[in-house]
Tab-separated table of C-alpha atoms in Angstrom:
chain	number	residue	atom	x	y	z
A	1	MET	CA	259.332	25.716	202.084
A	2	TYR	CA	256.553	23.137	202.531
A	3	ARG	CA	258.718	21.203	204.978
A	4	LEU	CA	259.149	24.364	207.098
A	5	ALA	CA	255.395	25.030	207.126
A	6	TYR	CA	254.693	21.391	208.057
A	7	PHE	CA	257.317	21.553	210.826
A	8	LEU	CA	255.769	24.761	212.276
A	9	LEU	CA	252.304	23.181	212.198
A	10	LEU	CA	253.557	20.137	214.103
A	11	VAL	CA	255.260	22.339	216.704
A	12	SER	CA	252.184	24.527	217.206
A	13	MET	CA	249.676	21.659	217.517
A	14	PRO	CA	250.556	20.857	221.174
A	15	VAL	CA	250.170	24.549	222.024
A	16	PHE	CA	246.733	24.784	220.427
A	17	SER	CA	245.784	21.489	222.019
A	18	GLN	CA	246.827	22.743	225.462
A	19	VAL	CA	244.873	26.006	225.042
A	20	GLU	CA	241.758	24.058	224.031
A	21	GLU	CA	242.225	21.656	226.940
A	22	ASP	CA	242.567	24.574	229.398
A	23	PHE	CA	239.468	26.247	228.004
A	24	VAL	CA	237.352	23.102	228.301
A	25	SER	CA	238.653	22.386	231.807
A	26	TYR	CA	238.256	25.885	233.220
A	27	ASN	CA	234.914	26.398	231.515
A	28	LYS	CA	233.584	23.184	233.090
A	29	ILE	CA	234.998	23.857	236.564
A	30	THR	CA	233.909	27.487	236.782
A	31	PHE	CA	230.449	26.669	235.439
A	32	GLU	CA	229.948	23.999	238.116
A	33	LEU	CA	231.131	26.386	240.852
A	34	TYR	CA	228.857	29.085	239.426
A	35	GLU	CA	225.883	26.725	239.560
A	36	LYS	CA	226.728	25.856	243.188
A	37	GLN	CA	227.226	29.553	243.983
A	38	ASP	CA	230.568	28.665	245.558
A	39	TRP	CA	231.955	32.129	244.961
A	40	ASP	CA	235.229	31.731	246.885
A	41	LYS	CA	236.373	28.649	244.965
A	42	LEU	CA	235.143	30.162	241.717
A	43	ILE	CA	237.339	33.213	242.290
A	44	ILE	CA	240.360	31.010	243.049
A	45	ARG	CA	239.934	28.895	239.913
A	46	GLY	CA	239.080	31.930	237.801
A	47	LYS	CA	242.251	33.724	238.845
A	48	GLU	CA	244.175	30.553	238.120
A	49	ALA	CA	242.723	30.439	234.611
A	50	LEU	CA	243.691	34.059	233.935
A	51	LYS	CA	247.194	33.407	235.271
A	52	ASN	CA	247.459	30.571	232.752
A	53	GLU	CA	246.384	32.998	229.995
A	54	CYS	CA	242.990	31.374	229.588
A	55	ASP	CA	240.535	34.237	229.163
A	56	PHE	CA	237.025	34.019	227.729
A	57	PHE	CA	233.612	35.662	227.997
A	58	TYR	CA	231.937	33.305	230.451
A	59	LEU	CA	234.963	33.256	232.739
A	60	ARG	CA	234.800	37.052	233.087
A	61	VAL	CA	231.027	36.905	233.606
A	62	ARG	CA	231.342	34.289	236.347
A	63	LEU	CA	234.188	36.129	238.078
A	64	GLY	CA	232.275	39.408	237.873
A	65	THR	CA	229.182	37.753	239.327
A	66	ALA	CA	231.194	36.102	242.114
A	67	TYR	CA	232.783	39.384	243.190
A	68	TYR	CA	229.407	41.126	242.909
A	69	GLU	CA	227.728	38.562	245.183
A	70	LYS	CA	230.557	38.954	247.700
A	71	GLY	CA	230.094	42.738	247.673
A	72	ASN	CA	233.447	43.568	246.064
A	73	PHE	CA	231.978	45.859	243.439
A	74	SER	CA	235.263	47.333	242.193
A	75	LYS	CA	236.550	43.859	241.229
A	76	ALA	CA	233.130	43.007	239.789
A	77	ILE	CA	233.264	46.135	237.609
A	78	ASN	CA	236.726	45.202	236.363
A	79	HIS	CA	235.666	41.725	235.189
A	80	LEU	CA	232.243	42.720	233.861
A	81	GLU	CA	233.767	45.526	231.792
A	82	LYS	CA	236.188	42.995	230.299
A	83	ALA	CA	233.317	40.601	229.629
A	84	LEU	CA	231.718	43.328	227.514
A	85	LEU	CA	234.849	43.368	225.340
A	86	PHE	CA	233.829	39.858	224.228
A	87	ASN	CA	230.107	40.607	223.989
A	88	ASP	CA	228.921	44.174	224.513
A	89	SER	CA	225.174	43.460	224.427
A	90	ASP	CA	224.623	40.672	226.932
A	91	PRO	CA	221.620	41.783	229.054
A	92	ALA	CA	222.659	39.969	232.247
A	93	VAL	CA	226.183	41.387	232.175
A	94	LEU	CA	224.897	44.895	231.521
A	95	GLU	CA	222.486	44.704	234.459
A	96	TYR	CA	225.140	43.387	236.856
A	97	LEU	CA	227.548	46.105	235.746
A	98	TYR	CA	224.851	48.778	236.076
A	99	PHE	CA	224.177	47.931	239.720
A	100	ALA	CA	227.883	47.453	240.483
A	101	TYR	CA	228.331	51.088	239.439
A	102	ILE	CA	225.293	52.130	241.506
A	103	PHE	CA	226.527	50.393	244.659
A	104	SER	CA	229.947	51.992	244.181
A	105	ASN	CA	228.350	55.470	244.111
A	106	ARG	CA	229.417	55.779	240.474
A	107	TYR	CA	225.938	56.795	239.386
A	108	GLN	CA	226.921	58.683	236.294
A	109	GLU	CA	228.813	55.731	234.834
A	110	ALA	CA	225.738	53.594	235.527
A	111	TYR	CA	223.512	56.106	233.765
A	112	ARG	CA	225.884	56.344	230.833
A	113	LEU	CA	225.741	52.547	230.467
A	114	TYR	CA	221.940	52.730	230.639
A	115	TYR	CA	221.614	55.270	227.826
A	116	LYS	CA	224.165	53.509	225.631
A	117	ASN	CA	222.082	50.314	225.910
A	118	PHE	CA	218.652	51.883	226.197
A	119	GLN	CA	216.832	49.269	224.101
A	120	ILE	CA	218.024	46.531	226.463
A	121	PHE	CA	217.462	48.385	229.737
A	122	ARG	CA	214.071	49.864	228.861
A	123	VAL	CA	212.365	46.456	229.176
A	124	LYS	CA	213.992	45.681	232.531
A	125	ASN	CA	212.243	46.406	235.804
A	126	LEU	CA	215.102	48.355	237.400
A	127	SER	CA	214.678	49.646	240.952
A	128	ILE	CA	216.814	52.699	240.129
A	129	ARG	CA	216.554	54.445	236.776
A	130	PRO	CA	218.223	57.659	235.574
A	131	LYS	CA	216.082	60.773	235.378
A	132	VAL	CA	216.813	64.302	234.168
A	133	LEU	CA	216.166	65.703	237.657
A	134	ASP	CA	218.194	63.119	239.512
A	135	ASN	CA	217.872	64.289	243.096
A	136	LEU	CA	216.984	67.205	245.330
A	137	ASN	CA	218.688	68.094	248.618
A	138	ILE	CA	217.777	70.479	251.411
A	139	GLN	CA	220.219	71.478	254.162
A	140	GLY	CA	220.273	73.863	257.058
A	141	GLY	CA	222.552	74.497	259.984
A	142	ILE	CA	223.858	76.759	262.727
A	143	LYS	CA	227.424	77.598	263.777
A	144	PHE	CA	227.683	78.497	267.442
A	145	SER	CA	230.607	80.667	268.500
A	146	ASP	CA	232.202	80.380	271.957
A	147	GLN	CA	234.027	83.722	271.702
A	148	THR	CA	233.493	86.321	274.437
A	149	ILE	CA	235.666	89.460	274.483
A	150	GLU	CA	235.531	92.632	276.541
A	151	LEU	CA	236.355	95.109	273.768
A	152	GLY	CA	236.540	94.864	269.996
A	153	THR	CA	234.612	92.790	267.459
A	154	GLN	CA	233.102	89.587	268.796
A	155	ILE	CA	232.351	86.772	266.365
A	156	ASN	CA	228.872	85.411	267.015
A	157	ASP	CA	226.729	82.702	265.457
A	158	ILE	CA	226.074	81.822	261.820
A	159	SER	CA	222.881	80.362	260.355
A	160	TYR	CA	222.400	79.105	256.826
A	161	GLY	CA	220.130	77.124	254.529
A	162	GLN	CA	220.467	75.795	251.005
A	163	LEU	CA	218.526	74.000	248.293
A	164	GLY	CA	220.332	71.973	245.647
A	165	ALA	CA	219.612	69.640	242.734
A	166	VAL	CA	221.419	67.282	240.350
A	167	ILE	CA	220.506	67.378	236.664
A	168	ASN	CA	221.518	64.368	234.583
A	169	ILE	CA	222.103	64.786	230.840
A	170	LYS	CA	222.105	61.369	229.144
A	171	GLY	CA	224.637	59.988	231.607
A	172	ARG	CA	227.581	61.631	229.908
A	173	PHE	CA	227.272	64.897	231.821
A	174	SER	CA	225.655	65.874	235.116
A	175	LEU	CA	225.195	69.260	236.722
A	176	TYR	CA	224.934	69.944	240.441
A	177	GLN	CA	223.842	73.365	241.669
A	178	TYR	CA	222.636	74.900	244.872
A	179	ALA	CA	221.457	78.278	246.134
A	180	GLY	CA	221.967	79.255	249.754
A	181	ILE	CA	221.426	82.062	252.255
A	182	LEU	CA	223.728	82.753	255.217
A	183	ASN	CA	223.505	85.220	258.119
A	184	HIS	CA	226.598	86.009	260.200
A	185	SER	CA	226.231	87.896	263.480
A	186	PHE	CA	228.871	90.205	265.039
A	187	THR	CA	228.969	92.408	268.131
A	188	ASP	CA	231.170	95.494	268.394
A	189	LYS	CA	232.071	96.348	271.993
A	190	PHE	CA	233.547	99.793	272.588
A	191	ILE	CA	233.790	102.503	275.235
A	192	ASN	CA	232.513	106.012	274.536
A	193	GLU	CA	232.634	108.744	277.183
A	194	GLY	CA	233.100	106.169	279.891
A	195	PHE	CA	230.202	103.969	278.841
A	196	LEU	CA	230.457	100.430	277.391
A	197	TYR	CA	228.397	100.016	274.232
A	198	HIS	CA	227.336	96.839	272.429
A	199	TYR	CA	226.442	97.185	268.757
A	200	GLN	CA	225.179	94.043	267.022
A	201	TYR	CA	225.084	93.738	263.247
A	202	TYR	CA	224.845	91.073	260.532
A	203	TYR	CA	226.498	90.136	257.298
A	204	LYS	CA	224.030	88.521	254.912
A	205	GLN	CA	225.098	86.600	251.885
A	206	PHE	CA	223.488	84.811	248.980
A	207	GLU	CA	225.394	81.889	247.440
A	208	TYR	CA	225.131	80.113	244.116
A	209	TYR	CA	227.280	77.079	243.358
A	210	VAL	CA	227.411	74.970	240.204
A	211	SER	CA	229.665	72.060	239.262
A	212	GLY	CA	229.674	69.676	236.333
A	213	ASN	CA	230.851	66.108	235.943
A	214	LEU	CA	231.914	65.051	232.446
A	215	LEU	CA	232.787	61.391	231.825
A	216	LEU	CA	235.731	60.852	229.505
A	217	GLY	CA	235.759	57.045	229.556
A	218	LYS	CA	238.014	54.418	231.129
A	219	GLY	CA	237.365	55.814	234.611
A	220	TRP	CA	238.387	59.399	233.797
A	221	SER	CA	236.226	62.426	234.544
A	222	ILE	CA	236.618	66.201	234.792
A	223	ASN	CA	234.697	68.533	237.112
A	224	PRO	CA	234.536	72.292	236.438
A	225	ALA	CA	232.984	74.412	239.205
A	226	TYR	CA	231.973	77.991	239.961
A	227	HIS	CA	230.902	79.554	243.274
A	228	LEU	CA	229.428	83.040	243.634
A	229	ILE	CA	228.939	84.676	247.028
A	230	ARG	CA	227.059	87.978	247.131
A	231	VAL	CA	227.816	89.706	250.447
A	232	ASP	CA	225.552	92.376	251.897
A	233	ALA	CA	227.643	94.106	254.586
A	234	ILE	CA	226.825	97.228	256.580
A	235	SER	CA	228.700	99.699	254.453
A	236	ARG	CA	228.976	97.936	251.089
A	237	LYS	CA	227.957	95.084	248.854
A	238	TYR	CA	230.453	92.963	246.992
A	239	ASN	CA	230.918	89.612	245.248
A	240	ASP	CA	233.366	86.783	245.930
A	241	HIS	CA	234.123	84.304	243.143
A	242	TYR	CA	235.592	80.800	242.884
A	243	TYR	CA	236.680	78.986	239.688
A	244	GLY	CA	237.907	75.402	239.922
A	245	LEU	CA	238.652	72.296	237.884
A	246	SER	CA	239.161	68.734	239.136
A	247	VAL	CA	240.425	65.729	237.178
A	248	ASN	CA	239.696	62.255	238.573
A	249	LYS	CA	240.528	58.644	237.718
A	250	ASN	CA	238.896	55.489	239.118
A	251	PHE	CA	241.110	52.442	239.498
A	252	ASN	CA	240.283	49.082	241.086
A	253	LYS	CA	240.092	50.113	244.748
A	254	VAL	CA	241.553	53.589	244.404
A	255	ARG	CA	240.323	56.957	243.181
A	256	LEU	CA	242.878	59.655	242.378
A	257	GLY	CA	242.099	63.306	241.833
A	258	ILE	CA	243.692	66.698	241.556
A	259	ASN	CA	242.001	70.079	241.857
A	260	ILE	CA	243.316	73.465	240.804
A	261	SER	CA	241.402	76.643	241.526
A	262	LYS	CA	241.500	80.402	241.673
A	263	ALA	CA	239.263	82.530	243.862
A	264	TYR	CA	238.777	86.234	244.337
A	265	VAL	CA	237.762	86.813	247.973
A	266	LEU	CA	237.673	90.199	249.747
A	267	ASP	CA	239.838	91.754	247.008
A	268	THR	CA	242.375	88.939	247.503
A	269	ASP	CA	243.565	86.420	244.917
A	270	VAL	CA	243.575	82.860	246.261
A	271	ILE	CA	245.202	79.982	244.369
A	272	GLN	CA	244.921	76.348	245.483
A	273	LEU	CA	246.306	73.003	244.360
A	274	VAL	CA	244.759	69.932	245.979
A	275	PRO	CA	245.894	66.358	245.216
A	276	GLU	CA	243.584	63.692	246.641
A	277	ILE	CA	243.455	59.901	247.015
A	278	SER	CA	240.588	57.689	248.163
A	279	TYR	CA	240.971	53.998	249.027
A	280	TYR	CA	238.225	51.346	249.267
A	281	PRO	CA	239.915	48.269	250.804
A	282	PHE	CA	236.936	45.920	250.269
A	283	GLY	CA	236.067	47.254	246.836
A	284	ASN	CA	232.850	48.839	248.122
A	285	THR	CA	231.642	51.646	250.393
A	286	LYS	CA	231.571	49.563	253.582
A	287	LEU	CA	234.928	51.126	254.464
A	288	TYR	CA	236.805	53.944	252.763
A	289	PHE	CA	239.575	56.444	253.405
A	290	THR	CA	240.379	59.804	251.827
A	291	ILE	CA	243.409	62.008	252.294
A	292	LYS	CA	244.251	65.265	250.567
A	293	ASN	CA	246.624	68.175	250.923
A	294	THR	CA	245.451	71.728	250.226
A	295	ASN	CA	248.268	74.005	249.140
A	296	ASN	CA	246.910	77.542	249.471
A	297	LYS	CA	248.408	80.859	248.345
A	298	SER	CA	246.355	83.784	249.608
A	299	GLY	CA	247.366	87.288	248.478
A	300	ASN	CA	250.876	88.147	249.669
A	301	ASN	CA	250.905	85.382	252.293
A	302	ASP	CA	253.293	82.474	252.027
A	303	HIS	CA	252.053	79.127	250.764
A	304	ASN	CA	250.109	77.313	253.479
A	305	ASN	CA	249.068	73.665	253.641
A	306	GLN	CA	246.154	71.936	255.278
A	307	ILE	CA	246.095	68.124	255.512
A	308	PHE	CA	242.625	66.575	255.422
A	309	GLY	CA	241.799	62.976	256.293
A	310	LYS	CA	238.469	61.161	256.290
A	311	MET	CA	237.296	57.666	257.151
A	312	GLY	CA	233.805	56.335	256.465
A	313	PHE	CA	232.262	52.981	257.264
A	314	LYS	CA	228.949	51.160	257.213
A	315	ILE	CA	227.601	50.491	260.709
A	316	PHE	CA	224.170	49.039	259.836
A	317	SER	CA	222.484	47.891	256.620
A	318	LYS	CA	221.438	51.447	255.690
A	319	THR	CA	223.590	53.534	258.013
A	320	TRP	CA	227.021	55.065	257.436
A	321	LEU	CA	229.267	57.162	259.650
A	322	GLU	CA	232.130	59.425	258.540
A	323	GLY	CA	234.790	61.018	260.664
A	324	PHE	CA	237.207	63.662	259.416
A	325	TYR	CA	239.973	65.937	260.644
A	326	ALA	CA	242.018	68.696	258.984
A	327	TYR	CA	244.971	70.623	260.339
A	328	GLY	CA	246.899	73.591	258.965
A	329	ARG	CA	246.690	77.364	259.353
A	330	ILE	CA	244.981	78.615	256.222
A	331	GLN	CA	243.009	81.607	254.969
A	332	PHE	CA	240.109	81.615	252.491
A	333	LEU	CA	239.949	77.835	252.196
A	334	ALA	CA	237.992	76.377	249.269
A	335	HIS	CA	236.873	72.859	250.165
A	336	ASP	CA	235.595	70.120	247.810
A	337	ASN	CA	236.139	72.032	244.567
A	338	GLY	CA	234.672	75.200	246.052
A	339	TYR	CA	231.497	73.582	247.444
A	340	VAL	CA	232.413	75.353	250.702
A	341	LEU	CA	234.263	78.658	250.434
A	342	TYR	CA	235.481	80.246	253.672
A	343	ASN	CA	235.290	83.939	252.786
A	344	ASN	CA	235.736	85.192	256.362
A	345	PRO	CA	239.256	86.715	256.566
A	346	ASP	CA	240.008	84.949	259.864
A	347	TYR	CA	242.444	82.044	259.787
A	348	LEU	CA	241.184	78.493	259.959
A	349	ILE	CA	243.549	76.494	262.182
A	350	SER	CA	241.920	73.074	262.327
A	351	ARG	CA	238.569	71.367	261.909
A	352	GLY	CA	237.081	67.969	262.575
A	353	GLY	CA	233.744	66.285	262.936
A	354	LEU	CA	231.312	63.452	262.296
A	355	ILE	CA	228.699	62.941	259.580
A	356	PHE	CA	225.831	60.467	259.977
A	357	TYR	CA	224.020	59.097	256.890
A	358	GLN	CA	220.761	57.190	257.197
A	359	TYR	CA	219.023	55.707	254.146
A	360	PHE	CA	215.312	55.039	254.579
A	361	ASN	CA	215.055	53.466	251.129
A	362	ASN	CA	216.633	53.841	247.680
A	363	TYR	CA	215.205	57.338	247.381
A	364	THR	CA	215.496	59.124	250.735
A	365	GLN	CA	218.588	59.865	252.822
A	366	LEU	CA	218.929	61.784	256.094
A	367	ILE	CA	222.205	63.571	256.849
A	368	LEU	CA	223.235	64.821	260.304
A	369	SER	CA	226.634	66.335	261.037
A	370	TYR	CA	228.694	68.046	263.684
A	371	GLN	CA	231.878	70.013	262.963
A	372	LEU	CA	234.256	71.880	265.244
A	373	GLU	CA	236.299	74.691	263.669
A	374	ASN	CA	239.223	76.299	265.487
A	375	LYS	CA	239.827	79.801	264.156
A	376	GLU	CA	241.960	82.832	264.808
A	377	GLN	CA	240.956	86.410	264.125
A	378	LEU	CA	242.940	88.197	261.470
A	379	THR	CA	244.826	90.203	264.108
A	380	GLY	CA	246.089	86.939	265.613
A	381	GLU	CA	244.992	87.985	269.079
A	382	ASN	CA	241.626	86.310	269.611
A	383	PRO	CA	241.275	82.584	268.910
A	384	TYR	CA	237.747	81.196	268.934
A	385	THR	CA	235.761	78.084	268.055
A	386	HIS	CA	232.707	77.478	265.937
A	387	HIS	CA	230.531	74.446	266.708
A	388	PHE	CA	228.624	73.608	263.552
A	389	VAL	CA	225.493	71.406	263.528
A	390	MET	CA	223.705	70.610	260.286
A	391	ALA	CA	220.744	68.530	259.109
A	392	GLY	CA	219.883	67.659	255.535
A	393	LEU	CA	217.570	65.537	253.439
A	394	ASN	CA	218.468	64.073	250.052
A	395	ILE	CA	215.576	62.918	247.853
A	396	LYS	CA	216.306	60.811	244.773
A	397	PHE	CA	213.752	60.708	241.984
């Protein structure tokens, strides 16, 4: 028995010796590269260490810092989170991870980290701190119609405005809500006793939208949403409703999501299923792609699909540009978990546009957008186009 134990000890000694030798070697090399701020070589040697099953706190910290300094925040997050498994209260690691979340637009995860480690963060002079009223946004826009018909109902312009706010509850849960007003103009053209008459009228609607974001941990989150539209038409008043739920998961450079919803629009049941994938090739928001497919079942209509694609990229230090396009004949589309609900019965054939984002500082953002919507009246006889221009201001507290 003792001989067996002695034999096993002798066999294992070279293994332990090799592990210790690897640790000393990689610790020394990566520390020197860290001191020189040679991030590229540090990443190479750090990956080599992990491949050789040499994993320790300072290696993860140095790799996380290297990726952070190179602007690859998704890789930085991965290594800094693993560093916290060795030591979950290191102030430098927590601060790097906090801003890696911020620069990845994962604000709620940053805020959650802040509140979990409040005693450490409270003494730091952070440029961005979580607040209960996180931000306020104001938007307004006009949709111009190009439709001109001789007889029948002509679709005219639409104007709208909205005011929204994000409320943050200890980082674990956030609530976004907005209230909006929209005016839609129509002209009825008809002949009576040989005379051509034009009768202009408006649909007015009040909107209230609310969505929540609940963090579940390990990159998972769920987003319930509700959208109420109160329509004031000529002959009647009625309400349209949207109920939706999204589930999302953040991976290294990928975000996956799926949304399921039910809406009740113009006495019609609308069911949607929307899988979505976003890809960040550089591990940050300098370049990103999103694609999703909206499968829509409206009343007794067959299932219809609309494919949506978006690309965004950074063009200057504080300036981003997004371009998007969607194609597919669809009715009563609910976009972005019901944030936009098309309650006009006309069919939406395609849409595309550009969105311009300009940051003035960490707290103020200007948004300008143009969107072209190709539509078809419910009768299928009169196609028309809406040109939509919008301006908005987002103020972070």
